[in-house]
Coordinates of C-alpha atoms and ligand atoms in Angstrom, one line a residue:
M76 CA 7.3 15.4 -45.9
L77 CA 8.4 11.9 -46.3
S78 CA 6.5 9.9 -43.7
E79 CA 6.5 6.2 -43.0
F80 CA 3.2 6.2 -44.7
A81 CA 4.7 7.2 -48.0
R82 CA 6.9 4.1 -47.6
D83 CA 4.0 2.0 -46.6
Q84 CA 2.3 3.0 -49.9
D85 CA 5.2 1.3 -51.8
R86 CA 5.0 -1.7 -49.5
V87 CA 1.4 -2.4 -49.9
H88 CA 1.9 -3.4 -53.5
P89 CA 4.0 -6.4 -52.9
R90 CA 5.5 -8.8 -55.4
H91 CA 3.2 -11.8 -55.6
T92 CA 5.8 -14.4 -55.7
I93 CA 6.0 -16.4 -52.6
L94 CA 9.6 -17.2 -51.9
G95 CA 10.6 -20.2 -49.8
M96 CA 12.6 -20.2 -46.6
S97 CA 15.3 -22.6 -47.8
D98 CA 17.8 -19.8 -47.0
V99 CA 16.7 -19.3 -43.4
H100 CA 19.0 -21.0 -41.0
L101 CA 17.8 -21.6 -37.5
V102 CA 20.3 -22.7 -35.0
R103 CA 20.1 -23.4 -31.3
L104 CA 22.1 -21.0 -29.2
H105 CA 22.0 -20.8 -25.5
G106 CA 18.8 -22.8 -25.4
G107 CA 17.0 -20.6 -27.8
L108 CA 16.3 -20.5 -31.5
V109 CA 18.0 -17.7 -33.3
D110 CA 17.5 -16.8 -37.0
T111 CA 21.0 -16.1 -38.3
T112 CA 19.8 -14.6 -41.6
K113 CA 17.1 -12.2 -40.5
S114 CA 17.0 -10.3 -43.7
A115 CA 16.8 -13.6 -45.8
N116 CA 13.1 -14.0 -45.5
T117 CA 12.1 -10.4 -46.1
N118 CA 10.2 -11.4 -49.3
S119 CA 8.4 -14.5 -47.9
E120 CA 4.8 -14.5 -46.8
L121 CA 3.0 -15.9 -43.8
N122 CA -0.6 -16.8 -44.3
Y123 CA -3.0 -16.9 -41.5
R124 CA -6.6 -17.9 -41.4
V125 CA -8.4 -16.6 -38.3
S126 CA -11.9 -17.8 -37.3
I127 CA -13.7 -15.9 -34.6
L128 CA -15.8 -18.0 -32.2
P129 CA -17.6 -15.4 -30.3
N130 CA -19.5 -17.5 -27.7
E131 CA -16.4 -19.5 -26.8
H132 CA -14.4 -16.1 -26.8
E133 CA -11.8 -17.9 -28.8
L134 CA -9.9 -17.8 -32.0
Q135 CA -9.1 -20.8 -34.3
I136 CA -5.8 -19.8 -36.0
E137 CA -4.4 -21.7 -38.9
L138 CA -1.0 -20.7 -40.2
V139 CA 0.9 -21.8 -43.3
I140 CA 4.7 -21.3 -43.4
Q141 CA 6.2 -21.6 -46.7
R142 CA 9.4 -23.7 -46.8
S143 CA 11.1 -25.3 -49.8
A144 CA 13.7 -27.4 -48.0
E145 CA 14.1 -29.4 -44.9
V146 CA 15.0 -27.5 -41.8
A147 CA 15.7 -29.5 -38.6
E148 CA 13.9 -27.2 -36.2
L149 CA 11.4 -24.3 -36.8
C150 CA 10.8 -22.0 -33.9
L151 CA 7.5 -20.1 -33.7
E152 CA 7.1 -17.4 -31.1
L153 CA 4.9 -14.5 -29.9
G154 CA 6.3 -11.1 -28.9
S155 CA 6.8 -10.5 -25.2
W156 CA 5.4 -7.0 -25.4
V157 CA 3.8 -4.7 -27.9
P158 CA 5.2 -1.2 -28.8
G159 CA 3.5 1.5 -26.8
D160 CA 2.8 -0.7 -23.8
Y161 CA 6.1 -1.2 -22.1
S162 CA 5.5 -4.3 -20.1
F163 CA 6.2 -8.0 -20.7
M164 CA 2.9 -10.0 -20.8
P165 CA 2.2 -13.7 -20.9
F166 CA 0.7 -13.7 -24.4
A167 CA 1.5 -17.4 -25.0
R168 CA -0.3 -18.7 -22.0
D169 CA -3.7 -18.6 -23.9
L170 CA -2.6 -20.8 -26.7
W171 CA -3.6 -24.5 -26.7
G172 CA -4.2 -27.4 -29.0
L173 CA -1.3 -26.9 -31.2
N174 CA -0.9 -29.0 -34.3
A175 CA 1.7 -29.1 -37.0
T176 CA 1.8 -31.0 -40.2
D177 CA 3.9 -31.2 -43.3
C178 CA 1.7 -29.4 -45.7
S179 CA 2.3 -31.6 -48.8
S180 CA 2.3 -35.1 -47.2
G181 CA 0.0 -34.3 -44.3
V182 CA 2.3 -36.0 -41.8
S183 CA 2.1 -34.8 -38.3
L184 CA 5.2 -33.1 -37.0
K185 CA 6.2 -32.8 -33.3
I186 CA 5.5 -29.3 -31.8
V187 CA 6.3 -28.4 -28.2
R188 CA 6.5 -25.5 -26.0
T189 CA 9.9 -24.0 -25.3
G190 CA 10.9 -21.0 -23.3
W191 CA 8.7 -18.1 -22.3
Q192 CA 6.6 -17.5 -25.5
S193 CA 7.7 -20.0 -28.1
F194 CA 7.2 -23.4 -29.6
V195 CA 9.6 -25.6 -31.7
I196 CA 8.6 -27.9 -34.6
T197 CA 10.9 -30.7 -35.5
G198 CA 11.0 -32.7 -38.8
G199 CA 9.1 -32.1 -42.1
S200 CA 10.5 -31.4 -45.5
G201 CA 8.6 -28.5 -46.9
S202 CA 5.9 -26.0 -46.0
V203 CA 4.4 -26.4 -42.5
C204 CA 0.7 -26.1 -41.5
V205 CA 0.2 -25.1 -38.0
S206 CA -3.3 -24.8 -36.2
Y207 CA -4.2 -23.9 -32.7
R208 CA -6.9 -22.3 -30.5
A209 CA -6.3 -19.1 -28.6
Y210 CA -8.6 -18.1 -25.7
A211 CA -9.2 -14.4 -26.4
Y212 CA -11.2 -13.0 -23.5
S213 CA -8.6 -11.8 -21.1
L214 CA -9.6 -8.3 -19.8
E215 CA -6.1 -7.4 -18.7
L216 CA -4.6 -8.4 -22.0
A217 CA -7.4 -6.8 -24.2
E218 CA -5.4 -3.5 -24.7
T219 CA -2.4 -5.4 -26.2
C220 CA -4.1 -8.5 -27.6
G221 CA -7.6 -7.4 -28.5
I222 CA -10.6 -9.3 -27.3
V223 CA -13.3 -11.7 -28.6
D224 CA -16.5 -10.6 -27.0
S225 CA -19.9 -12.3 -27.8
D226 CA -21.0 -9.2 -29.7
Y227 CA -17.7 -7.9 -31.2
A228 CA -14.1 -8.7 -31.6
I229 CA -10.9 -6.6 -31.8
L230 CA -8.0 -8.4 -33.3
M231 CA -4.4 -7.7 -33.9
G232 CA -1.5 -10.0 -34.4
T233 CA -0.4 -10.3 -30.8
R234 CA -1.6 -14.0 -30.5
Y235 CA -0.4 -15.0 -34.1
L236 CA 2.6 -17.2 -34.0
R237 CA 5.4 -16.3 -36.4
P238 CA 8.8 -17.9 -37.2
T239 CA 11.5 -16.4 -35.1
G240 CA 13.0 -13.3 -36.7
W241 CA 10.1 -13.1 -39.3
H242 CA 10.3 -9.9 -41.4
G243 CA 8.2 -10.7 -44.4
Y244 CA 4.6 -10.0 -45.5
C245 CA 1.7 -11.3 -43.4
T246 CA -1.7 -12.2 -45.0
V247 CA -4.6 -12.7 -42.8
T248 CA -8.1 -14.1 -43.9
Y249 CA -10.8 -13.3 -41.2
E250 CA -13.7 -15.6 -40.9
L251 CA -16.6 -13.8 -39.1
P252 CA -19.9 -14.7 -37.9
P253 CA -22.4 -14.1 -40.7
T254 CA -24.2 -11.1 -39.2
W255 CA -21.1 -9.3 -38.2
S256 CA -19.7 -6.2 -39.8
F257 CA -16.0 -5.4 -40.4
H258 CA -13.9 -2.4 -40.1
H259 CA -10.2 -2.3 -41.0
P260 CA -8.0 0.8 -40.4
S261 CA -5.6 2.0 -43.3
G262 CA -2.1 0.7 -43.5
A263 CA -2.6 -2.8 -45.2
E264 CA -3.6 -4.0 -48.6
H265 CA -7.2 -5.3 -49.2
V266 CA -6.5 -8.5 -51.2
A267 CA -10.0 -10.1 -51.3
D268 CA -13.3 -10.0 -49.4
S269 CA -12.0 -10.9 -46.0
T270 CA -8.2 -11.1 -46.7
W271 CA -5.7 -8.4 -45.9
R272 CA -2.0 -8.2 -46.5
Y273 CA 0.3 -6.4 -44.0
P274 CA 3.7 -5.3 -45.1
D275 CA 5.3 -6.9 -42.1
Y276 CA 4.5 -8.5 -38.7
L277 CA 4.9 -5.2 -36.8
T278 CA 2.2 -3.6 -39.0
L279 CA 0.0 -6.5 -38.3
L280 CA 0.6 -6.0 -34.7
D281 CA 0.0 -2.3 -35.1
T282 CA -3.4 -2.6 -36.9
P283 CA -6.4 -3.4 -34.7
V284 CA -9.2 -4.8 -36.9
V285 CA -12.8 -4.4 -35.5
M286 CA -15.8 -6.6 -36.2
G287 CA -19.2 -7.3 -34.8
H288 CA -22.2 -5.2 -34.0
L289 CA -20.4 -1.9 -34.4
N290 CA -21.5 1.7 -34.0
I291 CA -19.5 3.8 -36.5
V292 CA -19.7 7.5 -37.1
S293 CA -17.1 9.4 -39.2
R294 CA -16.0 12.9 -40.0
M295 CA -14.0 14.2 -43.0
V296 CA -11.2 16.3 -41.9
R297 CA -9.2 18.1 -44.6
G298 CA -9.9 15.3 -47.1
T299 CA -9.2 12.5 -44.7
K300 CA -11.7 10.2 -43.1
I301 CA -11.6 10.0 -39.3
Y302 CA -13.7 7.0 -38.2
V303 CA -15.1 6.6 -34.6
V304 CA -15.8 2.8 -34.1
C305 CA -17.7 2.1 -30.9
V306 CA -17.8 -1.6 -29.8
D307 CA -20.4 -0.8 -27.3
R308 CA -22.7 2.1 -25.9
T309 CA -23.3 3.9 -22.6
L310 CA -25.9 6.3 -21.3
G311 CA -26.2 9.4 -23.3
Y312 CA -24.5 7.8 -26.4
E313 CA -27.3 8.6 -28.8
D314 CA -27.3 12.3 -27.9
G315 CA -23.6 12.7 -27.4
I316 CA -21.7 10.6 -30.1
E317 CA -22.0 13.2 -32.8
R318 CA -20.7 16.0 -30.6
F319 CA -17.9 13.7 -29.5
A320 CA -17.0 13.1 -33.2
D321 CA -17.1 16.8 -33.9
A322 CA -14.7 17.4 -30.9
L323 CA -12.3 14.6 -32.3
A324 CA -12.6 16.3 -35.7
R325 CA -11.5 19.7 -34.2
V326 CA -8.5 18.0 -32.5
A327 CA -7.5 16.2 -35.8
G328 CA -7.9 19.5 -37.7
Q329 CA -5.5 21.2 -35.2
Y330 CA -2.8 18.6 -35.7
N331 CA -3.2 18.7 -39.5
L332 CA -2.6 22.4 -39.3
M333 CA 0.5 22.0 -37.2
F334 CA 2.1 19.3 -39.3
G335 CA 0.7 20.3 -42.7
K336 CA -0.9 16.9 -43.5
F337 CA -1.9 13.6 -42.0
P338 CA 0.5 10.8 -42.1
F339 CA -2.2 8.2 -42.8
E340 CA -4.8 7.4 -45.4
D341 CA -7.6 7.3 -42.8
Y342 CA -7.6 7.0 -39.0
T343 CA -9.8 5.0 -36.7
F344 CA -10.6 5.6 -33.0
V345 CA -11.6 2.2 -31.6
L346 CA -13.7 3.1 -28.5
S347 CA -15.2 1.2 -25.6
F348 CA -17.3 2.7 -22.8
S349 CA -16.9 -0.3 -20.6
P350 CA -15.5 0.4 -17.1
N351 CA -13.5 -2.8 -17.5
F352 CA -11.3 -1.2 -20.1
D353 CA -8.7 1.4 -19.0
W354 CA -7.3 1.5 -22.6
G355 CA -5.2 4.1 -24.2
L356 CA -2.9 2.6 -26.8
E357 CA -1.7 4.2 -30.0
H358 CA -1.4 2.4 -33.3
L359 CA -0.2 3.4 -36.8
S360 CA -3.4 4.7 -38.1
S361 CA -5.7 4.0 -35.2
A362 CA -6.0 3.9 -31.4
L363 CA -7.8 1.9 -28.8
C364 CA -9.4 4.1 -26.1
G365 CA -11.4 3.0 -23.1
L366 CA -13.4 6.1 -22.1
G367 CA -15.6 4.9 -19.3
T368 CA -19.4 5.1 -18.8
D369 CA -20.1 8.8 -18.0
L370 CA -18.6 11.0 -20.7
F371 CA -21.9 11.8 -22.4
I372 CA -23.5 13.0 -19.2
D373 CA -20.6 14.8 -17.5
S374 CA -18.8 17.6 -19.3
G375 CA -15.6 17.1 -17.3
K376 CA -15.5 13.5 -18.4
F377 CA -16.4 14.4 -22.0
A378 CA -13.3 16.7 -22.1
F379 CA -11.1 14.0 -20.4
A380 CA -12.2 11.5 -23.0
V381 CA -11.5 13.8 -25.9
R382 CA -8.0 14.3 -24.2
V383 CA -7.4 10.7 -24.2
C384 CA -8.1 10.4 -27.9
A385 CA -6.1 13.6 -28.5
H386 CA -3.3 12.0 -26.8
E387 CA -3.3 8.9 -28.9
L388 CA -3.9 10.7 -32.2
F389 CA -0.8 12.8 -31.6
H390 CA 1.1 9.5 -31.3
A391 CA 0.4 8.9 -35.0
W392 CA 3.1 11.5 -35.5
N393 CA 5.2 11.3 -32.3
V394 CA 6.3 7.7 -31.7
R395 CA 4.4 5.7 -34.3
R396 CA 6.4 7.5 -37.0
L397 CA 8.9 9.9 -35.4
K398 CA 10.8 7.6 -33.1
P399 CA 13.6 7.9 -30.6
T400 CA 16.5 5.6 -31.0
P401 CA 16.4 2.6 -30.7
L402 CA 12.6 2.3 -31.4
K403 CA 13.2 2.1 -35.1
Q404 CA 14.5 -1.5 -34.5
I405 CA 11.9 -3.0 -32.2
D406 CA 13.0 -6.2 -30.4
L407 CA 9.7 -7.9 -29.5
T408 CA 11.4 -10.6 -27.5
N409 CA 13.8 -8.7 -25.3
G410 CA 12.3 -5.2 -25.2
S411 CA 13.5 -2.0 -26.7
Y412 CA 14.8 0.5 -24.2
T413 CA 14.9 4.2 -25.1
E414 CA 15.8 7.4 -23.2
G415 CA 13.6 9.4 -25.5
L416 CA 10.1 8.8 -24.1
W417 CA 10.3 12.4 -22.5
V418 CA 9.7 13.6 -26.0
S419 CA 7.4 10.6 -27.2
E420 CA 5.2 10.8 -24.2
G421 CA 5.9 14.1 -22.6
F422 CA 5.4 16.2 -25.8
T423 CA 2.3 14.1 -26.5
R424 CA 0.9 15.0 -23.1
Y425 CA 1.7 18.7 -23.7
Y426 CA -0.1 18.7 -27.0
E427 CA -3.1 16.6 -25.8
F428 CA -3.7 19.6 -23.3
V429 CA -2.8 22.5 -25.6
T430 CA -5.0 21.1 -28.4
C431 CA -8.0 20.5 -26.1
V432 CA -7.6 24.1 -24.9
R433 CA -7.5 25.3 -28.5
A434 CA -10.6 23.1 -29.2
G435 CA -12.5 24.9 -26.5
L436 CA -12.7 22.0 -24.1
Y437 CA -10.5 23.5 -21.4
T438 CA -10.0 27.2 -20.3
V439 CA -6.6 29.0 -20.3
E440 CA -7.1 29.0 -16.5
Q441 CA -7.3 25.3 -16.4
F442 CA -4.3 24.9 -18.5
V443 CA -2.2 27.1 -16.2
S444 CA -3.6 25.1 -13.2
A445 CA -2.6 22.0 -14.9
V446 CA 1.0 22.8 -15.6
V447 CA 1.5 24.3 -12.0
N448 CA 0.1 21.1 -10.5
Y449 CA 2.1 18.8 -12.6
L450 CA 5.2 20.7 -11.1
T451 CA 3.8 20.6 -7.6
H452 CA 3.2 16.9 -7.8
L453 CA 6.6 16.2 -9.2
R454 CA 8.3 18.3 -6.5
A455 CA 6.4 16.4 -3.8
V456 CA 8.3 13.2 -4.5
P457 CA 12.0 12.6 -3.5
A458 CA 12.7 10.9 -6.9
F459 CA 12.4 14.3 -8.6
K460 CA 15.6 15.3 -6.9
R461 CA 17.4 12.0 -7.7
I462 CA 16.2 10.7 -11.1
D463 CA 16.5 12.5 -14.5
V464 CA 14.0 12.0 -17.2
L465 CA 16.3 9.9 -19.4
D466 CA 16.8 7.3 -16.7
S467 CA 13.0 7.3 -16.0
S468 CA 12.4 6.7 -19.7
R469 CA 15.0 3.9 -20.0
A470 CA 13.4 2.2 -17.0
T471 CA 9.9 2.3 -18.7
F472 CA 9.5 -1.5 -18.5
L473 CA 10.0 -1.3 -14.8
N474 CA 8.4 1.9 -13.7
H475 CA 5.2 2.3 -15.8
N476 CA 3.0 0.7 -13.3
K477 CA 2.5 1.9 -9.7
Y478 CA 4.6 0.1 -7.1
A479 CA 5.7 0.5 -3.5
G480 CA 8.8 2.8 -3.4
R481 CA 8.1 4.4 -6.7
C482 CA 8.0 8.0 -5.3
N483 CA 11.6 7.5 -4.1
N484 CA 13.2 6.0 -7.3
S485 CA 11.2 6.9 -10.3
I486 CA 9.5 10.0 -11.9
D487 CA 6.9 10.1 -14.5
Y488 CA 8.6 11.0 -17.8
Y489 CA 5.1 12.0 -19.2
D490 CA 4.8 14.7 -16.6
K491 CA 8.4 16.1 -16.7
G492 CA 8.4 15.9 -20.4
M493 CA 5.2 17.9 -20.7
L494 CA 6.7 20.7 -18.5
I495 CA 9.9 20.6 -20.6
A496 CA 7.7 21.1 -23.7
F497 CA 6.0 24.0 -22.0
D498 CA 9.3 25.7 -21.2
I499 CA 10.5 25.2 -24.8
D500 CA 7.3 26.7 -26.3
A501 CA 7.4 29.6 -23.8
A502 CA 11.0 30.4 -24.8
L503 CA 10.3 30.2 -28.5
R504 CA 7.2 32.4 -28.2
L505 CA 9.0 34.9 -25.9
D506 CA 12.4 35.1 -27.6
T507 CA 11.7 35.0 -31.3
V508 CA 9.6 36.9 -33.7
S509 CA 7.2 34.2 -34.7
D510 CA 8.5 30.7 -33.6
S511 CA 6.7 28.3 -31.5
L512 CA 7.0 24.6 -30.5
D513 CA 4.2 23.9 -33.0
R514 CA 6.5 25.0 -35.9
A515 CA 9.7 23.7 -34.3
F516 CA 8.2 20.2 -33.6
A517 CA 6.7 19.9 -37.0
D518 CA 10.1 20.7 -38.5
F519 CA 11.9 18.3 -36.2
Y520 CA 9.4 15.6 -37.3
R521 CA 10.2 16.3 -41.0
R522 CA 13.9 16.2 -40.4
Y523 CA 13.8 12.9 -38.3
V524 CA 10.9 10.9 -39.3
D525 CA 12.8 8.9 -41.9
S526 CA 16.0 8.7 -39.9
V527 CA 17.1 5.0 -39.9
K528 CA 18.2 5.1 -36.2
G529 CA 15.6 7.5 -34.9
F530 CA 16.5 10.8 -33.1
T531 CA 18.6 11.0 -29.9
T532 CA 18.5 13.4 -27.0
D533 CA 21.3 15.3 -28.4
D534 CA 19.5 15.6 -31.7
V535 CA 16.7 17.4 -29.9
I536 CA 19.2 19.7 -28.0
C537 CA 21.2 20.6 -31.1
F538 CA 18.0 21.2 -33.2
L539 CA 16.6 23.6 -30.6
E540 CA 20.0 25.4 -30.0
D541 CA 20.0 26.0 -33.8
R542 CA 16.5 27.3 -33.6
L543 CA 17.3 29.7 -30.6
P544 CA 20.7 30.1 -29.2
G545 CA 20.6 29.1 -25.5
L546 CA 17.4 27.0 -25.8
G547 CA 19.5 23.8 -26.3
A548 CA 21.4 24.6 -23.2
L549 CA 18.2 25.1 -21.2
V550 CA 16.7 21.8 -22.4
A551 CA 19.9 20.0 -21.6
R552 CA 19.7 21.2 -18.0
E553 CA 16.0 20.1 -17.7
V554 CA 16.6 16.8 -19.4
K555 CA 19.8 15.8 -18.0
G556 CA 19.6 17.3 -14.7
T557 CA 17.2 16.5 -11.8
Y558 CA 14.7 19.0 -10.2
Q559 CA 15.4 21.5 -13.0
I560 CA 12.2 22.9 -14.3
G561 CA 11.9 26.5 -15.3
L562 CA 8.1 26.7 -15.2
E563 CA 7.9 29.5 -12.7
Q564 CA 10.4 31.6 -14.7
S565 CA 8.4 31.0 -17.8
L566 CA 5.1 32.0 -16.2
R567 CA 6.6 35.1 -14.8
R568 CA 7.9 36.1 -18.2
L569 CA 4.4 35.4 -19.6
G570 CA 2.8 37.8 -17.1
F571 CA 2.0 35.9 -14.1
E572 CA 3.1 36.5 -10.5
I573 CA 3.8 33.3 -8.4
G574 CA 2.9 33.1 -4.7
Y575 CA 4.2 30.5 -2.3
R576 CA 3.0 29.0 1.0
K577 CA 4.4 27.0 3.8
R578 CA 2.5 23.6 4.3
N579 CA 2.7 20.9 7.0
Y580 CA 3.1 17.4 5.8
V581 CA 4.2 14.0 7.1
G582 CA 5.0 12.3 3.8
L583 CA 2.2 9.8 3.2
L584 CA 1.1 9.3 -0.4
F585 CA -2.4 8.2 -1.5
N586 CA -3.6 7.2 -4.9
N587 CA -6.4 9.6 -6.0
A588 CA -7.9 10.2 -2.6
V589 CA -6.8 9.9 1.0
S590 CA -7.8 6.5 2.4
S591 CA -6.9 4.3 5.3
R592 CA -4.5 2.3 3.1
I593 CA -1.2 4.0 2.5
Y594 CA -0.1 4.0 -1.1
N595 CA 3.5 5.1 -0.7
V596 CA 5.8 6.8 1.8
L597 CA 8.3 9.6 1.0
D598 CA 11.6 8.3 2.4
D599 CA 12.9 11.7 3.2
S600 CA 9.9 12.8 5.2
P601 CA 8.7 12.4 8.9
A602 CA 6.7 9.3 7.8
G603 CA 9.8 7.8 5.9
R604 CA 11.8 8.0 9.1
S605 CA 9.1 6.6 11.4
G606 CA 8.9 3.1 10.1
I607 CA 5.4 3.2 8.6
A608 CA 5.3 1.3 5.2
P609 CA 3.3 1.3 1.9
D610 CA 0.1 -0.9 2.2
D611 CA -0.1 -0.3 6.0
Q612 CA -3.8 0.2 6.9
M613 CA -4.3 3.0 9.3
T614 CA -6.8 2.2 12.0
R615 CA -6.4 5.0 14.6
I616 CA -5.2 8.6 14.8
D617 CA -4.2 9.7 18.2
G618 CA -6.3 6.9 19.7
Y619 CA -9.5 7.7 17.6
P620 CA -10.9 5.7 14.7
F621 CA -9.2 6.6 11.3
S622 CA -10.8 8.9 8.9
G623 CA -9.5 10.7 5.8
Q624 CA -10.6 14.1 7.0
G625 CA -9.1 13.5 10.4
L626 CA -5.8 12.6 8.9
S627 CA -5.7 15.8 6.7
W628 CA -6.5 17.8 9.9
V629 CA -3.8 16.3 12.1
T630 CA -1.1 16.5 9.3
S631 CA -1.9 20.3 8.6
R632 CA -0.9 21.1 12.2
A633 CA 2.6 21.2 13.8
Q634 CA 1.9 18.7 16.5
R635 CA 3.0 15.1 17.1
I636 CA 0.7 12.4 15.7
T637 CA 0.2 8.9 16.8
L638 CA -0.9 6.5 14.0
E639 CA -1.9 3.0 14.7
V640 CA -1.7 0.7 11.6
L641 CA -2.6 -2.9 10.6
R642 CA 0.3 -4.5 8.8
G643 CA -0.6 -8.1 7.9
Q644 CA -1.5 -9.6 11.4
R645 CA 0.4 -7.1 13.4
I646 CA -0.9 -3.9 15.0
L647 CA 1.8 -1.3 15.0
T648 CA 2.1 2.3 16.3
F649 CA 4.2 5.1 14.8
I650 CA 4.8 8.6 15.9
L651 CA 5.1 11.3 13.4
E652 CA 6.0 15.0 13.6
P653 CA 4.8 17.1 10.7
E654 CA 7.4 19.3 8.9
I655 CA 7.1 22.2 6.6
R656 CA 7.4 22.3 2.9
I657 CA 7.0 25.3 0.5
E658 CA 4.8 24.9 -2.6
I659 CA 3.1 27.2 -5.2
D660 CA 0.1 28.7 -3.7
S661 CA -1.2 31.3 -6.2
V662 CA -0.7 32.4 -9.8
T663 CA -1.9 36.0 -10.3
W664 CA -2.2 37.8 -13.6
R665 CA 0.1 41.0 -13.7
G666 CA 0.6 40.9 -17.5
S667 CA 0.1 43.5 -20.1
E668 CA -2.3 43.5 -23.1
A669 CA 0.5 42.3 -25.4
Q670 CA 1.2 39.5 -22.9
A671 CA -2.4 38.4 -22.8
E672 CA -2.5 38.5 -26.7
R673 CA 0.6 36.2 -26.7
L674 CA -1.5 33.6 -24.6
R675 CA -4.6 34.1 -26.7
S676 CA -2.7 33.2 -29.9
W677 CA -0.7 30.4 -28.2
L678 CA -3.8 28.8 -26.8
G679 CA -6.4 29.7 -29.4
Q680 CA -8.8 31.3 -26.9
S681 CA -9.8 34.8 -28.1
S682 CA -11.9 35.2 -24.9
F683 CA -9.0 35.2 -22.6
R684 CA -8.9 38.8 -21.4
P685 CA -7.8 38.7 -17.8
S686 CA -8.1 41.7 -15.6
Y687 CA -4.9 42.9 -13.8
G688 CA -4.6 41.1 -10.4
L689 CA -6.9 38.2 -11.5
V690 CA -6.0 35.2 -9.3
M691 CA -5.9 32.0 -11.4
P692 CA -7.7 29.1 -9.7
L693 CA -5.3 26.2 -9.2
D694 CA -8.0 23.5 -8.5
F695 CA -7.7 21.8 -11.9
Y696 CA -5.4 18.8 -12.0
E697 CA -6.0 15.5 -14.0
N698 CA -3.5 12.8 -14.7
F699 CA -4.2 9.6 -16.7
H700 CA -1.8 7.9 -14.4
G701 CA -3.7 8.9 -11.2
V702 CA -3.4 11.7 -8.9
E703 CA -1.0 11.2 -6.0
V704 CA -2.3 13.0 -2.9
L705 CA 0.3 14.1 -0.3
R706 CA -0.4 14.3 3.5
Ligands
ZN85 ZN1 1.2 8.0 -24.8

């Protein structure tokens, strides 16, 4: 297997000559600065010196840009987003006190802010020294920028200015408070005590460095070190962290078995238990995960936390290395838009679940309940009939966060991608002698990991069609069509009987639990036709004070409902008449011993021995993106 890591190994032994930037031409075009010779500076080097100021929660950053000739203008910029987090963020707002000097003469150069995330330096005849401060305690930017706490810091290159179009090496010298320890994930070259060289800016951006008063445990998994670096602690940590590390090691071992080897030299989970951090961001050989406060005292939250980490670890293969087109050529300024996130995220969601079942954290029954509920929740929203998973993926910069109207014009490509992965796995296991998605996806990884352009949807379809005639066509229908998911058929073929029920509803959606504030309104439902709107606050039901239980009761009946709401300063009244929808009500085991054995080997649970007629409970459903509750 030729992974990107193999190539990184070549790149971490760079030539030591620092070439100048005399051949870099920066021209002003449509008000912005554009590097017309992007490949010209590939062998140059950027040198950063980063001092951590924990009490101020700031960084003092000094940057030397090697230049051997006069350039009229030099544009420095930050990216607008970071890979894995598809949203444009105001990274440059936290930068201040910028100074630029000609390194040889010490003469000050003019530096001014220009555009959204950039600065321009004018004058100078050689190398340029730049210094500035960056405020680094923004909780909402911590996942993408890191954070400087008084006890620890997590740093990546997000706030480090670079010349526009920079493609060369980056060297960073970290200056820490004297009592702090330091942890650096693999993927860069350790040059000296506190100095590291990164093969390029994207790798710097993709390598969170952790320092401070850290709690570190580790496991050796098939010859590779897996570090668990905790920046804080929570109740039960002392009793639970070793057990947690064991669970992560089991997950890592499963992935190693699937792909044959690890694609990194070592791997680091950077964990926080602060309720302020809802993190889950994958990197090349590490991940940032915010796991909440209660995982060591609540077995359900423990399993959930392992699953968060399992998700991010799977990304070390799927999306950090195996990439859909055009994510092999990242545009940090304008965004990179791909239709392939149904694989990158959907398959990752599938494997996060499957692997945690195999690791004994969830039961087979919970897994079946999860896939059924993912389908039920997708079917509840009108967008499932309107939007295919490719469009949903292309729109990720627009739809990743919750917003009013989302249920009508966007689906979650994680959720549908997971169900597509389930159907593929079921087909391979049912219709071949010994194939599975485990084998197929590992082979797909090996075929496309080094592809220059990344893989396309048609590459996936053709690959699967070659694997099993007819499978490519099935996947094409599910991927390119709307509403088409074969989960029920897959479950029946696996040995389950599906039962359905009629259910009254009015079309109001709530985020995680029914409350007085409406989260969303299905536009093809009684509520959607009534005039009621997202964010309306319900005050009365049929003249009585609002309660969540009361709303559930009235919407379950077939009688007209009067809802009084507060919208801004207005009190409005709407009449709704519940309608009937049909949804999956039961999944019952009607399978043979051979079918039970297939599920045992698929999900790695030897104890799954269902009696004929066993009704599978459908009460388990968890979604990192929140559970949308329909009434
Ligand atoms: Zn993900």
